[in-house]
Amino acid sequence: MSEKNRELSFEEALEQLESIVNKMEEGEVPLEKAMEYYAEGSKLSKICHEKLTKADKQMKEILKDDNKRESFEIQEEN
């Protein structure tokens, strides 16, 4: 699978999002480039949100009705 088609991990998406934020905070970004950064940042933010939502759901499923904790493994998406 090519690098472009590979799904990013949460950590990869967050790292790229932080890089975009840092570039935007430096200022002096031309409007066209700022719009590109904003669009890419929005996509990365959505990826992070979806992964966090999935992790939250997995954690809730781990807790039983009697609040006993079960051992678990987080499965990586491929």
XYZ file of C-alpha atoms in Angstrom:
78
model
C 0.000 0.000 0.000
C 1.405 3.427 -0.884
C 2.163 5.984 1.814
C -0.626 8.282 0.574
C -3.290 5.549 0.747
C -2.205 4.233 4.145
C -4.407 5.257 7.051
C -2.618 7.427 9.574
C -2.323 6.386 13.189
C -3.618 8.786 15.838
C -0.056 9.773 16.706
C 0.882 10.449 13.068
C -2.226 12.550 12.460
C -1.677 14.514 15.673
C 1.973 15.140 14.810
C 1.036 16.456 11.365
C -1.734 18.598 12.847
C 0.695 20.092 15.383
C 3.126 20.868 12.562
C 0.414 22.729 10.659
C -0.595 24.679 13.774
C 3.036 25.668 14.370
C 3.394 26.893 10.773
C 0.184 28.911 11.061
C 1.260 30.429 14.377
C 4.548 31.606 12.863
C 2.532 34.050 10.787
C 3.416 35.466 7.385
C 1.604 32.578 5.663
C 0.147 33.567 2.291
C -3.638 33.299 2.125
C -3.616 30.452 -0.392
C -1.205 28.405 1.726
C -3.201 29.192 4.871
C -6.320 27.829 3.178
C -4.427 24.631 2.250
C -3.191 24.261 5.816
C -6.695 24.819 7.161
C -8.197 22.152 4.874
C -5.489 19.623 5.728
C -5.760 20.464 9.429
C -9.502 19.868 9.301
C -8.956 16.414 7.795
C -6.334 15.542 10.397
C -8.547 16.811 13.213
C -11.364 14.572 11.984
C -9.036 11.543 11.931
C -7.932 12.258 15.506
C -11.517 12.752 16.674
C -12.690 9.494 15.090
C -9.825 7.530 16.622
C -10.428 9.027 20.069
C -14.143 8.275 19.794
C -13.375 4.674 18.877
C -10.923 4.327 21.768
C -13.493 5.799 24.156
C -16.084 3.290 22.967
C -13.622 0.422 23.432
C -12.843 1.581 26.966
C -16.542 1.783 27.851
C -17.080 -1.746 26.559
C -14.289 -2.978 28.816
C -16.110 -1.861 31.938
C -18.785 -4.344 32.917
C -22.086 -3.429 34.554
C -20.572 -4.314 37.925
C -17.669 -1.895 37.247
C -15.035 -4.630 37.297
C -12.203 -3.983 34.914
C -11.310 -6.584 32.315
C -7.963 -6.973 30.584
C -8.014 -5.773 26.993
C -5.965 -5.185 23.871
C -6.380 -2.255 21.521
C -6.451 -3.473 17.955
C -4.648 -1.380 15.378
C -6.555 -0.512 12.233
C -4.874 -1.594 9.020
